[in-house]
Amino acid sequence: MQVTLKILRYNPEKDAQPHYERYTLDAEPTDRILDVLEKIKAHEDGTLTFRRSCAHGICGSCAMRINGRNRLACKTLLQTLDTSKEITVEPILGLPRVKDLVVDMTTFFDNYKKVMPYFVNDEPLPEDGRERLQSPEERERFDDTTKCILCGACTTACPTFWADNSYVGPSAIVNAHRFIFDSRDRAAAERLKILAGESGVFRCRTAFNCTEACPREIDITKAIAEVKRAIITGRLD
Amino acid sequence: MSFKTASEGYVKYQGLGNWAFVLHRLTGLGVILFLAIHVVDTAFVYFAPDLYKEAIALYRSPLFGLGEILLVLSIIYHGLNGLRVIYFDMVNPNMWTIEINRKSVIWTWIITLVLWLPAAVVMGSHILEHLGG
Ligand code: SF4
Ligand code: FES
């Protein structure tokens, strides 16, 4: 089977503007976009630049726009796309382009750090000095948001973030949610205060692009709505 | 990042959610524009009655008639979609699944059309009568 990829290329040392280039090559329906990119890099143009590491959908390196939607290149099989037409591959939107499909994620991680995405509990350890116990129900409460791999597909699909990347973005809210609703954590109030602020959850316009984009199938908009409600009601249920 | 990035996303990003959102923005802008014009022309009544008459004559033109039909569409869609979003956001976030969201977007479009079409027919036939007479 033949496929044609139309890839947005950009080399800041040579190109004034990004431009598209087309590559037609043999591929299997079970190949992933990442495999096709690797083939192009190996056989057609070694300068093609993209980010990848695990190739198994867990490191979060390979988020890109494939046919206009954010996806992981390593989780997108050709057979799930219409290969009779060209497949468009572009970098994720809203972060500065570095080269070809690589963007500068600094702002994304700065936003992530704003929400204190780590466990906070200064109380002494339990008697036995080991675990802080939690019931299965309490663990279940935030299970969905533990699955995030920080790929950035959600945040860079968000219309609010495109317009203004001081908005913390869906990914940061997902990671805040993971600790806010953890019964062992003690910093929920602080995180809610940050998220109630100017660049927090109320910038969300419920466009739902994040949830559609998430390769881990996290119900992101729901998590955001839960944080909104926690802020409004002051309750964590 | 910028107006340019946002516009690229508005135009190029795929998906029902994005289209519903972009339409919401466009119709919102349309309604605001109408309100602004309306505030100005109503102010004419007091400040410049002659201009007011001219404005009213202008509104009778078919082009404005067409604009008004689109205005009705904008108001209906913007209102319904707004209610949809408020419901999900404030009342029932447990309904937030991709499936339910997609369905709710499509239903919003269907109800918008059902409410708008009769109005469009009535308003359109007025324009035609006006043209004929
Ligand atoms: S929530 Fe999903 S889309 Fe967003 S960064 Fe995490 S894994 Fe990626
Ligand atoms: S390469 Fe690791 S998620 Fe795609």
Short mmCIF file of C-alpha atoms and ligand atoms in Angstrom, two decimals:
data_model
loop_
_atom_site.label_atom_id
_atom_site.label_comp_id
_atom_site.label_asym_id
_atom_site.label_seq_id
_atom_site.Cartn_x
_atom_site.Cartn_y
_atom_site.Cartn_z
CA MET A 1 0.00 0.00 0.00
CA GLN A 2 1.17 3.50 -0.79
CA VAL A 3 0.66 6.46 1.50
CA THR A 4 1.40 10.13 1.08
CA LEU A 5 2.30 12.24 4.07
CA LYS A 6 2.11 15.99 3.82
CA ILE A 7 4.42 17.24 6.55
CA LEU A 8 4.88 20.77 7.79
CA ARG A 9 8.63 21.39 7.57
CA TYR A 10 10.46 24.23 9.21
CA ASN A 11 14.16 24.81 9.68
CA PRO A 12 14.64 28.12 11.48
CA GLU A 13 18.19 28.44 10.10
CA LYS A 14 17.04 28.26 6.50
CA ASP A 15 13.31 28.91 6.18
CA ALA A 16 11.58 32.21 6.77
CA GLN A 17 8.21 30.41 6.94
CA PRO A 18 7.16 26.81 7.53
CA HIS A 19 6.14 24.97 4.37
CA TYR A 20 4.63 21.60 3.46
CA GLU A 21 6.52 18.77 1.85
CA ARG A 22 5.02 15.57 0.50
CA TYR A 23 6.47 12.09 0.82
CA THR A 24 4.97 9.04 -0.87
CA LEU A 25 6.14 5.62 0.24
CA ASP A 26 5.18 1.99 0.79
CA ALA A 27 3.61 1.16 4.11
CA GLU A 28 1.46 -1.44 5.83
CA PRO A 29 -2.04 -0.66 7.18
CA THR A 30 -0.71 -1.75 10.57
CA ASP A 31 2.13 0.78 10.44
CA ARG A 32 1.78 3.75 12.72
CA ILE A 33 2.41 7.35 11.72
CA LEU A 34 5.60 7.12 13.79
CA ASP A 35 6.80 4.17 11.66
CA VAL A 36 6.19 6.14 8.48
CA LEU A 37 8.06 9.14 9.88
CA GLU A 38 10.98 6.86 10.80
CA LYS A 39 11.02 5.45 7.25
CA ILE A 40 11.07 8.93 5.77
CA LYS A 41 13.89 9.92 8.09
CA ALA A 42 15.89 6.77 7.27
CA HIS A 43 15.37 6.61 3.53
CA GLU A 44 14.14 9.90 2.13
CA ASP A 45 15.27 12.84 4.20
CA GLY A 46 17.48 12.49 7.25
CA THR A 47 16.82 16.06 8.30
CA LEU A 48 13.17 15.41 9.18
CA THR A 49 12.90 16.18 12.88
CA PHE A 50 10.36 14.88 15.39
CA ARG A 51 10.36 13.82 18.99
CA ARG A 52 9.90 10.21 20.06
CA SER A 53 11.16 7.93 22.72
CA CYS A 54 9.14 4.94 23.87
CA ALA A 55 7.13 4.31 20.69
CA HIS A 56 4.56 2.67 22.96
CA GLY A 57 2.27 5.51 23.94
CA ILE A 58 3.68 6.04 27.40
CA CYS A 59 6.45 8.64 27.30
CA GLY A 60 4.31 11.41 25.81
CA SER A 61 6.97 12.65 23.35
CA CYS A 62 5.25 12.23 20.03
CA ALA A 63 2.09 14.35 20.18
CA MET A 64 1.42 16.02 16.83
CA ARG A 65 -1.46 17.17 14.68
CA ILE A 66 -2.46 14.34 12.37
CA ASN A 67 -5.19 15.27 9.89
CA GLY A 68 -5.96 18.32 11.99
CA ARG A 69 -6.33 16.57 15.35
CA ASN A 70 -3.83 16.09 18.12
CA ARG A 71 -2.73 12.49 18.51
CA LEU A 72 0.29 10.42 19.43
CA ALA A 73 2.17 9.40 16.27
CA CYS A 74 3.05 6.10 17.94
CA LYS A 75 -0.61 5.25 18.67
CA THR A 76 -2.10 6.21 15.31
CA LEU A 77 -2.35 3.26 12.91
CA LEU A 78 -2.59 4.02 9.20
CA GLN A 79 -5.65 1.77 8.97
CA THR A 80 -7.57 4.15 11.22
CA LEU A 81 -6.99 6.99 8.73
CA ASP A 82 -8.17 7.52 5.17
CA THR A 83 -5.01 6.54 3.28
CA SER A 84 -6.58 7.19 -0.13
CA LYS A 85 -5.97 10.85 0.64
CA GLU A 86 -2.83 12.62 1.81
CA ILE A 87 -2.28 12.51 5.54
CA THR A 88 -1.37 15.88 6.98
CA VAL A 89 1.16 15.95 9.82
CA GLU A 90 1.83 19.21 11.63
CA PRO A 91 3.35 20.17 14.97
CA ILE A 92 1.01 20.76 17.91
CA LEU A 93 -0.31 24.30 18.01
CA GLY A 94 0.27 27.08 20.50
CA LEU A 95 3.89 26.48 21.46
CA PRO A 96 6.92 27.96 19.68
CA ARG A 97 8.18 25.83 16.78
CA VAL A 98 11.74 24.63 17.18
CA LYS A 99 12.17 22.54 14.03
CA ASP A 100 9.73 20.57 11.85
CA LEU A 101 7.44 18.69 14.25
CA VAL A 102 9.30 19.67 17.41
CA VAL A 103 7.95 22.48 19.59
CA ASP A 104 9.39 24.12 22.68
CA MET A 105 7.45 22.67 25.63
CA THR A 106 8.84 25.08 28.24
CA THR A 107 5.60 27.04 28.68
CA PHE A 108 3.67 23.81 28.94
CA PHE A 109 5.84 22.54 31.80
CA ASP A 110 5.93 25.96 33.48
CA ASN A 111 2.13 25.84 33.58
CA TYR A 112 2.30 22.29 34.94
CA LYS A 113 4.60 23.41 37.76
CA LYS A 114 2.22 26.22 38.74
CA VAL A 115 -0.37 23.79 40.15
CA MET A 116 1.96 22.00 42.61
CA PRO A 117 1.75 18.65 40.83
CA TYR A 118 3.23 16.67 43.71
CA PHE A 119 2.08 15.07 46.93
CA VAL A 120 1.93 17.40 49.92
CA ASN A 121 1.44 16.12 53.45
CA ASP A 122 3.63 17.27 56.33
CA GLU A 123 1.75 15.34 59.00
CA PRO A 124 3.76 12.66 60.83
CA LEU A 125 3.69 9.19 59.31
CA PRO A 126 1.18 6.68 60.71
CA GLU A 127 2.17 4.66 63.80
CA ASP A 128 3.84 1.87 61.85
CA GLY A 129 5.89 4.44 59.93
CA ARG A 130 4.83 3.02 56.59
CA GLU A 131 1.90 3.80 54.31
CA ARG A 132 -0.79 6.44 54.57
CA LEU A 133 -3.74 4.15 54.00
CA GLN A 134 -6.58 4.90 51.64
CA SER A 135 -9.75 2.97 50.84
CA PRO A 136 -10.31 1.62 47.31
CA GLU A 137 -13.14 4.18 46.93
CA GLU A 138 -10.85 7.03 47.91
CA ARG A 139 -8.26 5.79 45.41
CA GLU A 140 -10.92 5.45 42.73
CA ARG A 141 -11.90 9.10 43.13
CA PHE A 142 -8.89 10.37 41.20
CA ASP A 143 -7.97 7.25 39.23
CA ASP A 144 -8.78 8.76 35.86
CA THR A 145 -6.38 11.67 36.24
CA THR A 146 -3.45 9.48 37.34
CA LYS A 147 -3.16 8.24 33.76
CA CYS A 148 -1.72 11.44 32.28
CA ILE A 149 1.59 11.10 30.40
CA LEU A 150 2.13 14.86 29.95
CA CYS A 151 2.09 14.64 26.17
CA GLY A 152 0.49 18.06 25.81
CA ALA A 153 -2.08 16.92 23.24
CA CYS A 154 -4.91 18.37 25.32
CA THR A 155 -3.42 21.75 26.17
CA THR A 156 -2.32 22.40 22.60
CA ALA A 157 -5.82 21.50 21.34
CA CYS A 158 -7.40 24.11 23.59
CA PRO A 159 -8.72 27.30 21.94
CA THR A 160 -8.14 29.31 25.11
CA PHE A 161 -4.51 28.19 25.23
CA TRP A 162 -3.99 29.03 21.53
CA ALA A 163 -5.03 32.58 22.27
CA ASP A 164 -3.11 32.98 25.51
CA ASN A 165 -0.67 30.45 26.89
CA SER A 166 -0.63 31.92 30.36
CA TYR A 167 -3.82 29.84 30.82
CA VAL A 168 -2.55 26.81 32.74
CA GLY A 169 -4.34 24.52 30.31
CA PRO A 170 -6.17 21.20 30.62
CA SER A 171 -3.09 19.10 31.32
CA ALA A 172 -2.09 21.15 34.36
CA ILE A 173 -5.67 20.98 35.64
CA VAL A 174 -5.74 17.20 35.17
CA ASN A 175 -2.56 16.91 37.24
CA ALA A 176 -3.92 19.26 39.89
CA HIS A 177 -7.13 17.18 40.01
CA ARG A 178 -5.03 14.06 40.64
CA PHE A 179 -3.83 15.55 43.95
CA ILE A 180 -6.80 17.76 44.89
CA PHE A 181 -9.06 14.71 45.14
CA ASP A 182 -6.45 12.47 46.82
CA SER A 183 -7.60 11.89 50.41
CA ARG A 184 -3.97 11.73 51.63
CA ASP A 185 -2.95 15.09 50.20
CA ARG A 186 -3.20 18.29 52.23
CA ALA A 187 -2.69 21.06 49.66
CA ALA A 188 -6.05 20.98 47.88
CA ALA A 189 -7.03 24.42 49.17
CA GLU A 190 -3.80 25.96 47.87
CA ARG A 191 -4.19 24.39 44.45
CA LEU A 192 -7.84 25.44 44.24
CA LYS A 193 -6.78 28.98 45.05
CA ILE A 194 -4.28 28.95 42.19
CA LEU A 195 -6.85 27.46 39.83
CA ALA A 196 -9.52 29.95 40.86
CA GLY A 197 -7.21 32.72 39.68
CA GLU A 198 -6.94 34.60 36.43
CA SER A 199 -5.16 31.86 34.50
CA GLY A 200 -7.08 29.01 36.09
CA VAL A 201 -10.10 26.82 35.37
CA PHE A 202 -12.56 29.58 34.59
CA ARG A 203 -10.73 30.26 31.35
CA CYS A 204 -12.12 26.90 30.19
CA ARG A 205 -14.82 27.39 27.54
CA THR A 206 -15.87 23.75 27.48
CA ALA A 207 -14.94 23.27 23.84
CA PHE A 208 -14.10 19.64 24.60
CA ASN A 209 -11.07 19.53 22.28
CA CYS A 210 -8.88 18.31 25.14
CA THR A 211 -10.95 15.24 25.90
CA GLU A 212 -11.13 14.32 22.22
CA ALA A 213 -7.36 14.69 21.94
CA CYS A 214 -6.25 12.77 25.04
CA PRO A 215 -4.50 9.54 24.01
CA ARG A 216 -5.07 8.17 27.53
CA GLU A 217 -8.82 8.70 27.24
CA ILE A 218 -9.00 10.80 30.36
CA ASP A 219 -12.33 12.61 30.79
CA ILE A 220 -10.51 15.92 30.96
CA THR A 221 -13.44 18.29 30.63
CA LYS A 222 -15.15 16.41 33.43
CA ALA A 223 -12.07 16.77 35.63
CA ILE A 224 -12.03 20.49 34.88
CA ALA A 225 -15.73 20.77 35.68
CA GLU A 226 -15.13 18.96 38.99
CA VAL A 227 -12.41 21.42 39.90
CA LYS A 228 -14.71 24.32 38.95
CA ARG A 229 -17.39 22.88 41.21
CA ALA A 230 -14.96 22.33 44.07
CA ILE A 231 -13.98 25.99 43.82
CA ILE A 232 -17.58 27.19 43.73
CA THR A 233 -18.96 24.92 46.45
CA GLY A 234 -15.80 24.59 48.56
CA ARG A 235 -16.48 20.85 48.80
CA LEU A 236 -14.29 17.98 47.66
CA ASP A 237 -16.81 15.22 47.00
CA MET B 1 0.01 32.16 21.97
CA SER B 2 -1.45 34.77 19.73
CA PHE B 3 -4.31 35.85 17.56
CA LYS B 4 -2.60 34.15 14.61
CA THR B 5 -2.29 30.82 16.42
CA ALA B 6 -5.86 31.00 17.64
CA SER B 7 -7.16 31.75 14.14
CA GLU B 8 -5.20 28.84 12.70
CA GLY B 9 -6.74 26.55 15.30
CA TYR B 10 -10.25 27.93 14.81
CA VAL B 11 -10.06 27.33 11.08
CA LYS B 12 -8.01 24.15 10.85
CA TYR B 13 -8.48 22.10 13.98
CA GLN B 14 -10.90 19.22 13.36
CA GLY B 15 -13.69 17.93 15.55
CA LEU B 16 -17.31 18.56 16.48
CA GLY B 17 -16.35 20.22 19.76
CA ASN B 18 -14.11 22.72 18.00
CA TRP B 19 -16.74 23.53 15.38
CA ALA B 20 -19.40 24.02 18.02
CA PHE B 21 -17.02 26.34 19.88
CA VAL B 22 -16.01 28.36 16.78
CA LEU B 23 -19.67 28.76 15.77
CA HIS B 24 -20.45 29.92 19.29
CA ARG B 25 -17.77 32.61 18.97
CA LEU B 26 -18.88 33.72 15.50
CA THR B 27 -22.55 33.91 16.42
CA GLY B 28 -21.62 35.76 19.61
CA LEU B 29 -19.71 38.32 17.57
CA GLY B 30 -22.68 38.63 15.19
CA VAL B 31 -25.08 39.31 18.04
CA ILE B 32 -22.73 41.89 19.60
CA LEU B 33 -22.37 43.64 16.26
CA PHE B 34 -26.15 43.82 15.92
CA LEU B 35 -26.54 45.14 19.45
CA ALA B 36 -23.92 47.82 18.79
CA ILE B 37 -25.68 48.94 15.60
CA HIS B 38 -29.00 48.87 17.37
CA VAL B 39 -27.78 50.99 20.26
CA VAL B 40 -26.38 53.53 17.79
CA ASP B 41 -29.51 53.76 15.66
CA THR B 42 -31.77 54.05 18.67
CA ALA B 43 -29.59 56.88 19.91
CA PHE B 44 -30.32 58.63 16.61
CA VAL B 45 -33.97 59.01 17.68
CA TYR B 46 -32.84 61.55 20.20
CA PHE B 47 -29.73 63.03 18.64
CA ALA B 48 -30.51 62.98 14.92
CA PRO B 49 -34.10 62.07 14.03
CA ASP B 50 -33.39 62.46 10.30
CA LEU B 51 -30.62 59.91 10.42
CA TYR B 52 -32.95 57.61 12.30
CA LYS B 53 -35.41 57.65 9.41
CA GLU B 54 -32.58 56.89 7.01
CA ALA B 55 -31.44 54.03 9.20
CA ILE B 56 -34.94 52.56 9.25
CA ALA B 57 -35.12 52.83 5.47
CA LEU B 58 -31.78 51.04 5.25
CA TYR B 59 -33.08 48.22 7.44
CA ARG B 60 -35.88 47.63 4.98
CA SER B 61 -33.38 46.76 2.26
CA PRO B 62 -33.17 43.07 1.31
CA LEU B 63 -29.53 42.85 2.33
CA PHE B 64 -30.39 43.86 5.87
CA GLY B 65 -33.32 41.45 5.76
CA LEU B 66 -30.87 38.67 5.00
CA GLY B 67 -28.67 39.84 7.83
CA GLU B 68 -31.64 39.70 10.18
CA ILE B 69 -32.37 36.13 9.19
CA LEU B 70 -28.78 35.25 10.06
CA LEU B 71 -29.14 37.23 13.27
CA VAL B 72 -32.05 35.03 14.34
CA LEU B 73 -29.90 31.97 13.60
CA SER B 74 -27.08 33.44 15.66
CA ILE B 75 -29.27 34.20 18.64
CA ILE B 76 -30.90 30.78 18.65
CA TYR B 77 -27.61 28.90 18.29
CA HIS B 78 -25.68 31.04 20.73
CA GLY B 79 -28.42 30.75 23.33
CA LEU B 80 -28.96 27.02 22.96
CA ASN B 81 -25.28 26.16 22.86
CA GLY B 82 -24.71 28.39 25.85
CA LEU B 83 -27.38 26.51 27.78
CA ARG B 84 -25.84 23.20 26.71
CA VAL B 85 -22.44 24.22 28.01
CA ILE B 86 -23.83 25.63 31.26
CA TYR B 87 -25.78 22.45 31.87
CA PHE B 88 -22.75 20.22 31.42
CA ASP B 89 -20.42 22.54 33.27
CA MET B 90 -22.49 23.52 36.25
CA VAL B 91 -25.20 20.93 36.66
CA ASN B 92 -24.03 17.58 35.48
CA PRO B 93 -20.32 17.09 34.77
CA ASN B 94 -20.85 13.34 35.04
CA MET B 95 -22.27 13.46 31.55
CA TRP B 96 -18.89 14.50 30.21
CA THR B 97 -18.03 11.71 27.86
CA ILE B 98 -16.97 12.11 24.25
CA GLU B 99 -20.06 10.26 23.07
CA ILE B 100 -22.59 12.36 24.99
CA ASN B 101 -20.81 15.55 24.05
CA ARG B 102 -20.86 14.73 20.33
CA LYS B 103 -24.54 13.81 20.50
CA SER B 104 -25.39 16.96 22.41
CA VAL B 105 -23.63 19.10 19.80
CA ILE B 106 -25.59 17.45 16.99
CA TRP B 107 -28.86 17.82 18.89
CA THR B 108 -28.12 21.48 19.48
CA TRP B 109 -27.68 21.95 15.73
CA ILE B 110 -30.88 20.07 14.96
CA ILE B 111 -32.97 22.06 17.47
CA THR B 112 -31.41 25.29 16.23
CA LEU B 113 -32.43 24.49 12.68
CA VAL B 114 -35.93 23.40 13.70
CA LEU B 115 -36.48 26.67 15.57
CA TRP B 116 -34.82 28.82 12.92
CA LEU B 117 -36.30 27.45 9.70
CA PRO B 118 -39.93 28.64 10.26
CA ALA B 119 -38.66 32.09 11.23
CA ALA B 120 -36.39 32.15 8.20
CA VAL B 121 -39.29 31.20 5.90
CA VAL B 122 -41.58 33.90 7.31
CA MET B 123 -38.86 36.56 7.23
CA GLY B 124 -37.67 35.47 3.79
CA SER B 125 -41.15 35.67 2.31
CA HIS B 126 -41.52 39.20 3.72
CA ILE B 127 -38.35 40.21 1.91
CA LEU B 128 -39.63 38.67 -1.30
CA GLU B 129 -43.01 40.43 -0.96
CA HIS B 130 -41.20 43.65 -0.39
CA LEU B 131 -39.09 43.12 -3.49
CA GLY B 132 -42.20 42.23 -5.53
CA GLY B 133 -44.18 45.22 -4.26
S1 SF4 C 1 -4.38 14.72 29.97
FE1 SF4 C 1 -4.14 13.33 28.21
S2 SF4 C 1 -3.73 14.70 26.46
FE2 SF4 C 1 -3.37 15.90 28.31
S3 SF4 C 1 -1.18 15.73 28.69
FE3 SF4 C 1 -2.19 14.11 29.90
S4 SF4 C 1 -2.18 12.30 28.58
FE4 SF4 C 1 -1.71 14.06 27.25
S1 FES C 2 6.93 7.86 21.42
FE1 FES C 2 6.40 7.73 23.53
S2 FES C 2 4.32 8.32 23.48
FE2 FES C 2 4.79 8.19 21.36
#
